[in-house]
Coordinates of C-alpha atoms in Angstrom, one line a residue:
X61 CA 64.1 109.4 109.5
X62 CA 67.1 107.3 111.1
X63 CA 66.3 104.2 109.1
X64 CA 66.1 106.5 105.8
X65 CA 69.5 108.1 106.5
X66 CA 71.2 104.5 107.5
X67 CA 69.8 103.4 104.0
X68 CA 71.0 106.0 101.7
X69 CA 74.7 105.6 103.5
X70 CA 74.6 102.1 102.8
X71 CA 73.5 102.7 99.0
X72 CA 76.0 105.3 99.0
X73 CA 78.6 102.8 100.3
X74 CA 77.6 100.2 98.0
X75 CA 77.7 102.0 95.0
X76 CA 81.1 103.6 95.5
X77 CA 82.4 99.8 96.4
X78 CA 80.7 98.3 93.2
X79 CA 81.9 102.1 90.8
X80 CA 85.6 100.9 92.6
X81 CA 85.2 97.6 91.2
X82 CA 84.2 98.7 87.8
X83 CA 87.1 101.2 87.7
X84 CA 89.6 98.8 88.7
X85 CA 88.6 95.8 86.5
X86 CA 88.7 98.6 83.6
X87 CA 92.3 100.1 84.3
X88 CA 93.4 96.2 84.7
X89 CA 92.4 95.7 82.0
X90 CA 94.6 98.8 79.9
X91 CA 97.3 98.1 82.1
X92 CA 97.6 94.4 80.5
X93 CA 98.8 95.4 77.4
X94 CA 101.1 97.9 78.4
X95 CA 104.8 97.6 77.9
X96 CA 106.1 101.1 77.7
X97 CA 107.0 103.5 80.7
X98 CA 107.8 103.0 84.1
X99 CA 104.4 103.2 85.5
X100 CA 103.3 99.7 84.8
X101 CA 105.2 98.7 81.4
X102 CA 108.3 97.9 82.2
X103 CA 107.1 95.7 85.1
X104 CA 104.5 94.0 82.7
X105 CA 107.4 93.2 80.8
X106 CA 109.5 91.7 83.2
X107 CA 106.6 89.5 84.1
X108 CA 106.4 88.3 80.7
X109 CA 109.9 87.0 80.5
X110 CA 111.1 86.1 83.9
X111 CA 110.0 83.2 83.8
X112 CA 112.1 82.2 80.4
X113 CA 115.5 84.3 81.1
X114 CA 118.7 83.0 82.5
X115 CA 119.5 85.9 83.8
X116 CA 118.2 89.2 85.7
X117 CA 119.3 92.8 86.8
X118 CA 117.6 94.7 89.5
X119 CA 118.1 97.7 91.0
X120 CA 118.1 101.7 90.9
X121 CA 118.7 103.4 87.9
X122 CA 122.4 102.5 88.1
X123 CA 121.2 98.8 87.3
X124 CA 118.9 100.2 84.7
X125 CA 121.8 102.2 83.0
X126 CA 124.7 100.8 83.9
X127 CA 124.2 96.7 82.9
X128 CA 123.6 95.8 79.1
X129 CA 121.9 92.3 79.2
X130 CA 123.4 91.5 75.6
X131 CA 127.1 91.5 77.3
X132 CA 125.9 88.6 78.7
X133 CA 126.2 85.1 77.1
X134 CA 122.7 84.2 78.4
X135 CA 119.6 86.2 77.7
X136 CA 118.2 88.3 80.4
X137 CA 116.5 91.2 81.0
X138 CA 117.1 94.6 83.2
X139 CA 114.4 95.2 85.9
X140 CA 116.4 98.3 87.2
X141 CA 113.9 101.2 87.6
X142 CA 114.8 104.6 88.2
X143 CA 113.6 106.2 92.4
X144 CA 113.8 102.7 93.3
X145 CA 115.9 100.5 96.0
X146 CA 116.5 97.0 97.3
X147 CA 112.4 96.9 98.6
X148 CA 111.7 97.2 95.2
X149 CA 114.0 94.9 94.1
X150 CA 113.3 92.4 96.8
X151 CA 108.9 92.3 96.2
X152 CA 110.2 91.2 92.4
X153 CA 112.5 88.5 93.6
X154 CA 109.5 87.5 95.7
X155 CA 107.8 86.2 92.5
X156 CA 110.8 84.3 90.7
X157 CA 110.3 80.6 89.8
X158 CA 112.7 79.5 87.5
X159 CA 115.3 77.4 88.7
X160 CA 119.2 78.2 88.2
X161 CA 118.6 81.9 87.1
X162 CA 121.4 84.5 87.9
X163 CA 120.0 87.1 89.8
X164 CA 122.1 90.5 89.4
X165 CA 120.9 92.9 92.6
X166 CA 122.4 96.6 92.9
X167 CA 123.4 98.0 95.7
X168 CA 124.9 101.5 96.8
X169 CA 126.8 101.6 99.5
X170 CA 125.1 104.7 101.6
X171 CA 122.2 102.5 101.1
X172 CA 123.2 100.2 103.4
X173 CA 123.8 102.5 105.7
X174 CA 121.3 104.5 105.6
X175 CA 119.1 104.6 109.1
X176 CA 115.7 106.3 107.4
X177 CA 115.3 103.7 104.6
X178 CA 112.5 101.7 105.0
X179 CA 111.4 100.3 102.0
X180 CA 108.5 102.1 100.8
X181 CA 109.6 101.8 97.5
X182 CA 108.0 99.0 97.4
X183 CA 104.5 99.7 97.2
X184 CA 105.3 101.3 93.9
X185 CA 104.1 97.7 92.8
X186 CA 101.2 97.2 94.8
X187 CA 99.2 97.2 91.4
X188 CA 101.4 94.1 90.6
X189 CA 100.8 92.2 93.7
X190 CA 97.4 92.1 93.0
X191 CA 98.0 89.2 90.1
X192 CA 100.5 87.7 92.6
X193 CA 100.3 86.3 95.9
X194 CA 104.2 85.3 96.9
X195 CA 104.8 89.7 96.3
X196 CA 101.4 90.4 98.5
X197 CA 102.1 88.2 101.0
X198 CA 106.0 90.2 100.9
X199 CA 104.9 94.0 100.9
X200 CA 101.9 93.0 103.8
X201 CA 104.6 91.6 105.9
X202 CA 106.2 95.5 106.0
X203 CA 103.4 97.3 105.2
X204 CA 99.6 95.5 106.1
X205 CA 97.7 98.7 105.9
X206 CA 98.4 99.1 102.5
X207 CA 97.4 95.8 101.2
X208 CA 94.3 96.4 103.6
X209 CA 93.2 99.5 102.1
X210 CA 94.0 98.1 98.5
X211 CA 91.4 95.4 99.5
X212 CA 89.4 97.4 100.6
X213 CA 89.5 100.2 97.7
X214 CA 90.7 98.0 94.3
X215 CA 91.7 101.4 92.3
X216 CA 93.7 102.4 95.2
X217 CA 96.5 100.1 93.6
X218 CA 97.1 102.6 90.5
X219 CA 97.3 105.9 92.8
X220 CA 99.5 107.6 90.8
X221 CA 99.7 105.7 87.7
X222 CA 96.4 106.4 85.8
X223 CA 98.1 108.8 84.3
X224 CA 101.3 107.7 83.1
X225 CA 99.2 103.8 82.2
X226 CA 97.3 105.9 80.0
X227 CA 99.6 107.7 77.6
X228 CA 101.7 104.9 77.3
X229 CA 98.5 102.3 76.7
X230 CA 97.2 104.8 73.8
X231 CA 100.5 106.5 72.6
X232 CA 103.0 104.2 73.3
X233 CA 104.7 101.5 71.2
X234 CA 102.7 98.1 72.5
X235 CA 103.1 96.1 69.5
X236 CA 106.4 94.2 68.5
X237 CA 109.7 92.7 69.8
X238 CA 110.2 93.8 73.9
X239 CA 113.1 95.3 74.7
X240 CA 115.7 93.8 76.7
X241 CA 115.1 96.0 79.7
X242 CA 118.8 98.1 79.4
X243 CA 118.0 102.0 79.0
X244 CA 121.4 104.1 78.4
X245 CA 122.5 107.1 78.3
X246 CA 123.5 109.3 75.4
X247 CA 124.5 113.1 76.6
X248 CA 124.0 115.1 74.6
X249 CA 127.0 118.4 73.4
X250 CA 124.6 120.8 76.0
X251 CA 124.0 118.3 79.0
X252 CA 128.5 117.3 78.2
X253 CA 129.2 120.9 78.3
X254 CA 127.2 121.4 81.4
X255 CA 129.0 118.4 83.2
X256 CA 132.7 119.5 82.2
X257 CA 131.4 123.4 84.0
X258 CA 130.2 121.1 87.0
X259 CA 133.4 119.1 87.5
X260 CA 135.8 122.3 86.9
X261 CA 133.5 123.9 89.5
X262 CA 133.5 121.9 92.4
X263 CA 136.2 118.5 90.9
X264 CA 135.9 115.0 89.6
X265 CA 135.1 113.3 92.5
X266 CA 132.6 114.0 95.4
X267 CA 132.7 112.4 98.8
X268 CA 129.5 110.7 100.4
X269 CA 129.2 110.7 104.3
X270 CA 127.3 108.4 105.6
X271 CA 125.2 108.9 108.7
X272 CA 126.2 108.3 111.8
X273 CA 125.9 105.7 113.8
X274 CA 127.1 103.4 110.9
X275 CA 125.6 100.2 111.0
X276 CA 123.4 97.9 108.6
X277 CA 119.4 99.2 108.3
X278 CA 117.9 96.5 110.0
X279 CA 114.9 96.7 107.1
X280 CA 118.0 96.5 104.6
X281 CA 119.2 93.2 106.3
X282 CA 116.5 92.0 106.0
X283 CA 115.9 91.8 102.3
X284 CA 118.8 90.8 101.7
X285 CA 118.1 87.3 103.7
X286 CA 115.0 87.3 102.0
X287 CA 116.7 87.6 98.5
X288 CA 119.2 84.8 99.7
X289 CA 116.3 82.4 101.0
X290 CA 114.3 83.0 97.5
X291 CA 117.6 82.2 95.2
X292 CA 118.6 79.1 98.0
X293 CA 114.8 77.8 97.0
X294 CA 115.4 78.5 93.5
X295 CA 119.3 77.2 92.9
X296 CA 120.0 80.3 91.4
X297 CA 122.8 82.1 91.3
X298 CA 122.0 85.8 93.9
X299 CA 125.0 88.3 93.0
X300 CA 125.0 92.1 94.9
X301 CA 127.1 94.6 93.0
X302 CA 127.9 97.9 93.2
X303 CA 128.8 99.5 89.3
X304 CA 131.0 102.4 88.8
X305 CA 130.3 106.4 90.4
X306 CA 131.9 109.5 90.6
X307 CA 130.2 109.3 94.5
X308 CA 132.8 108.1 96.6
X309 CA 132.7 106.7 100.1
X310 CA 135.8 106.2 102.4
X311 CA 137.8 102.5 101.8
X312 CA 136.5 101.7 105.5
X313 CA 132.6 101.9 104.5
X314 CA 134.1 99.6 101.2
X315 CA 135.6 96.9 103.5
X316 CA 132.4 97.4 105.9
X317 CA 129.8 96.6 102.9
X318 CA 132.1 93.6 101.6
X319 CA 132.2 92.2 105.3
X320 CA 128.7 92.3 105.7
X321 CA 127.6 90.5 102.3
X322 CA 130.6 87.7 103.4
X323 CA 129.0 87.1 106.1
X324 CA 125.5 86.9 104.6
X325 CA 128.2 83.8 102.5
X326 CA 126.6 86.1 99.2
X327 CA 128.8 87.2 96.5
X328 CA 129.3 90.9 96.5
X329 CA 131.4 93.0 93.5
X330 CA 132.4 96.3 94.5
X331 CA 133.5 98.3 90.9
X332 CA 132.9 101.6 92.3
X333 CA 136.2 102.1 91.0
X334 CA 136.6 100.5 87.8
X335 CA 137.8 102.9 85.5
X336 CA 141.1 104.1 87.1
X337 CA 141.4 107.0 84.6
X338 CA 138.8 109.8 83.9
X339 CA 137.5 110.3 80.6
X340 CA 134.2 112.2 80.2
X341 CA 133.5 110.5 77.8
X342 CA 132.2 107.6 80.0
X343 CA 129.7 109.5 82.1
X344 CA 126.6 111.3 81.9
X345 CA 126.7 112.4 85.3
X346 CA 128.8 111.6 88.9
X347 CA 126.3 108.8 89.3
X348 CA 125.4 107.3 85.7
X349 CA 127.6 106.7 83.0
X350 CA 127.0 106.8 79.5
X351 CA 126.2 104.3 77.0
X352 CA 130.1 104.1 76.2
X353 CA 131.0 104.1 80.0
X354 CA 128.1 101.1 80.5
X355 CA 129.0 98.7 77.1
X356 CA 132.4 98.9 78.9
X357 CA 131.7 98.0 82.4
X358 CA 128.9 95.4 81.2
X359 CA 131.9 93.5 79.3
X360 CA 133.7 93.4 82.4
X361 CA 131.0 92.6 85.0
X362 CA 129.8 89.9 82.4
X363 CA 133.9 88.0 82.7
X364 CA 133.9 88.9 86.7
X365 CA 130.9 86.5 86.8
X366 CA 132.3 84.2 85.1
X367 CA 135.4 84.2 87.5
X368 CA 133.4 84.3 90.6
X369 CA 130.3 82.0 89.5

C-alpha cells in the first residue's frame, strides 16, 4: 500500500512538472509577439530595440510621461513603466550591450529616502529574465527564492500576467511600426475641471516629508553603483534626473540628493522646478504633466544634456 501511494505522488508530481512545462512553453510562446500593454509588451519592445538606440529613458511613470524620445537628436526609446522604481530600472540596465548609449534614469527624491523600499519591483520581469541571464543573475542576487521557485515552477514567471498577455496578444495592435516608448497625457475638460477643484481646495503645491531618519536606502545605493558599473563597462553615457512635480520636498533634501549622486561622480539634473510659473495647462495632475507640459520640458532636458554631456 506504501509503495502504491509513493507511486501515484510521484506520477502526480511528474505530471504537474511536465503540464508546467507545457503551459509555460505555450504562454512563451504568445508572449513573443506581443508589443502592446504593460504586462509584457512594452518590455518585448524595449528588447527589440535596445540594442540599436542611442539613447534610453527609464523610470516610473514620470519617465514614461514626462520624456519625449523625438526631442532628442538621437533615436531612443522610453522604458518608463507606470508602479515601477530604480529595481526595475536597474534589472533592465542589467541587460544593455551597446556601447556609447545615453542612459536617462528617473529618480524621485522621497525615493531615495525612503527606508521600506526594497526593490521588489523588480520581479515584475522575472518572465524576462528567463531569456536573459545578466537580469537573472541581477534579481537572484536580491531575491534567490524567487528565481528558485521560477525554476522550479516555469509558469510561475507570468503570475499575474496571463491575463493582461492575452488581451493584448489577441486584441491588441501587434502588427506595424513600434512606438517610441513616450506615453503622454491628454486631460481631458472633466479630469481639468476636477484638478482646478483639487488645487482651489487644498493649493498648487503639496509638501512631501520624508521619513525620518533621512539617509540613503542602502538597497537604493546599491543600484545606483550597479547602474554606474554597467554604463563604466559599456562607455555610455548614465544620467539620474528628476522631471518637474507639483510634490515638493524642502531645498535641504534637494542639496542632500545632488550631494549624494556627486559623490557617486554621476551626473544628476534636478528640474523639479522647471516651470517657475503655474499654468494648468501643463499638468494632468501634481505628479504628471501633460502632453504640453512634457513636449516642453523634453526640449529642455534634450539642451541640458547637451550642456552637461
Amino acid at each position: 500500500m506504501k509503495k502504491k501511494s509513493i507511486t501515484l505522488f510521484l506520477f502526480i508530481l511528474i505530471s504537474l512538472l511536465i503540464c508546467d512545462r507545457l503551459v509555460y512553453i505555450a504562454l512563451h510562446g504568445i508572449e513573443e509577439n506581443v508589443y502592446t500593454g504593460q504586462s509584457v509588451g512594452k518590455a518585448n519592445q524595449f528588447n527589440s530595440v535596445k540594442d540599436s538606440v542611442d539613447l534610453l529613458v527609464l523610470g516610473s511613470s514620470r519617465a514614461a510621461r514626462h520624456v519625449d524620445p523625438e526631442s532628442f537628436s538621437i533615436p531612443g526609446y522610453n522604458m518608463g513603466m507606470d508602479g515601477t522604481h530604480l529595481g526595475y530600472a536597474t534589472a533592465l540596465i542589467s541587460t544593455l550591450k551597446k556601447e556609447g548609449q545615453l542612459v536617462l534614469v528617473h529618480v524621485d527624491h522621497h525615493e531615495v529616502y525612503d527606508i521600506d523600499y526594497e526593490g521588489d519591483d523588480m520581479l515584475s520581469l522575472l518572465n524576462e529574465s528567463r531569456d536573459s541571464d545578466a537580469m537573472e543573475d541581477f534579481i537572484k542576487k536580491y531575491y534567490p527564492e524567487e528565481i528558485y521557485l521560477s525554476n522550479l515552477s516555469n509558469c510561475y514567471v507570468y503570475n499575474g500576467k496571463v491575463l493582461g498577455m492575452l488581451k493584448n496578444a489577441f486584441l491588441g495592435k501587434n502588427t506595424g511600426s513600434r512606438s517610441n516608448g513616450f506615453s503622454p497625457l491628454v486631460p481631458t475638460k472633466n479630469q481639468k475641471e476636477t484638478f482646478e477643484a483639487i488645487l482651489e481646495e487644498s493649493g498648487i503645491t503639496q509638501r512631501i516629508d520624508i521619513q525620518e531618519p533621512v539617509e540613503v536606502n542602502h538597497r537604493f545605493e546599491s543600484f545606483v553603483d550597479f547602474a554606474i558599473e554597467v554604463a563604466a563597462k559599456n562607455h555610455s553615457s548614465l544620467i539620474f534626473f528628476t522631471s518637474p512635480s507639483l510634490n515638493k520636498v524642502d531645498e535641504e533634501i534637494r542639496n542632500s540628493t545632488a550631494d549624494f549622486f556627486n559623490t557617486k561622480g554621476v551626473q544628476y539634473l534636478d528640474d523639479l522646478d522647471f516651470f517657475k510659473e503655474f499654468n494648468i495647462d501643463y499638468w494632468k495632475d501634481r505628479s504628471h504633466m501633460s502632453k504640453m507640459g512634457a513636449e516642453l520640458y523634453s526640449i529642455k532636458l534634450s539642451k541640458e544634456i547637451q550642456q552637461v554631456k
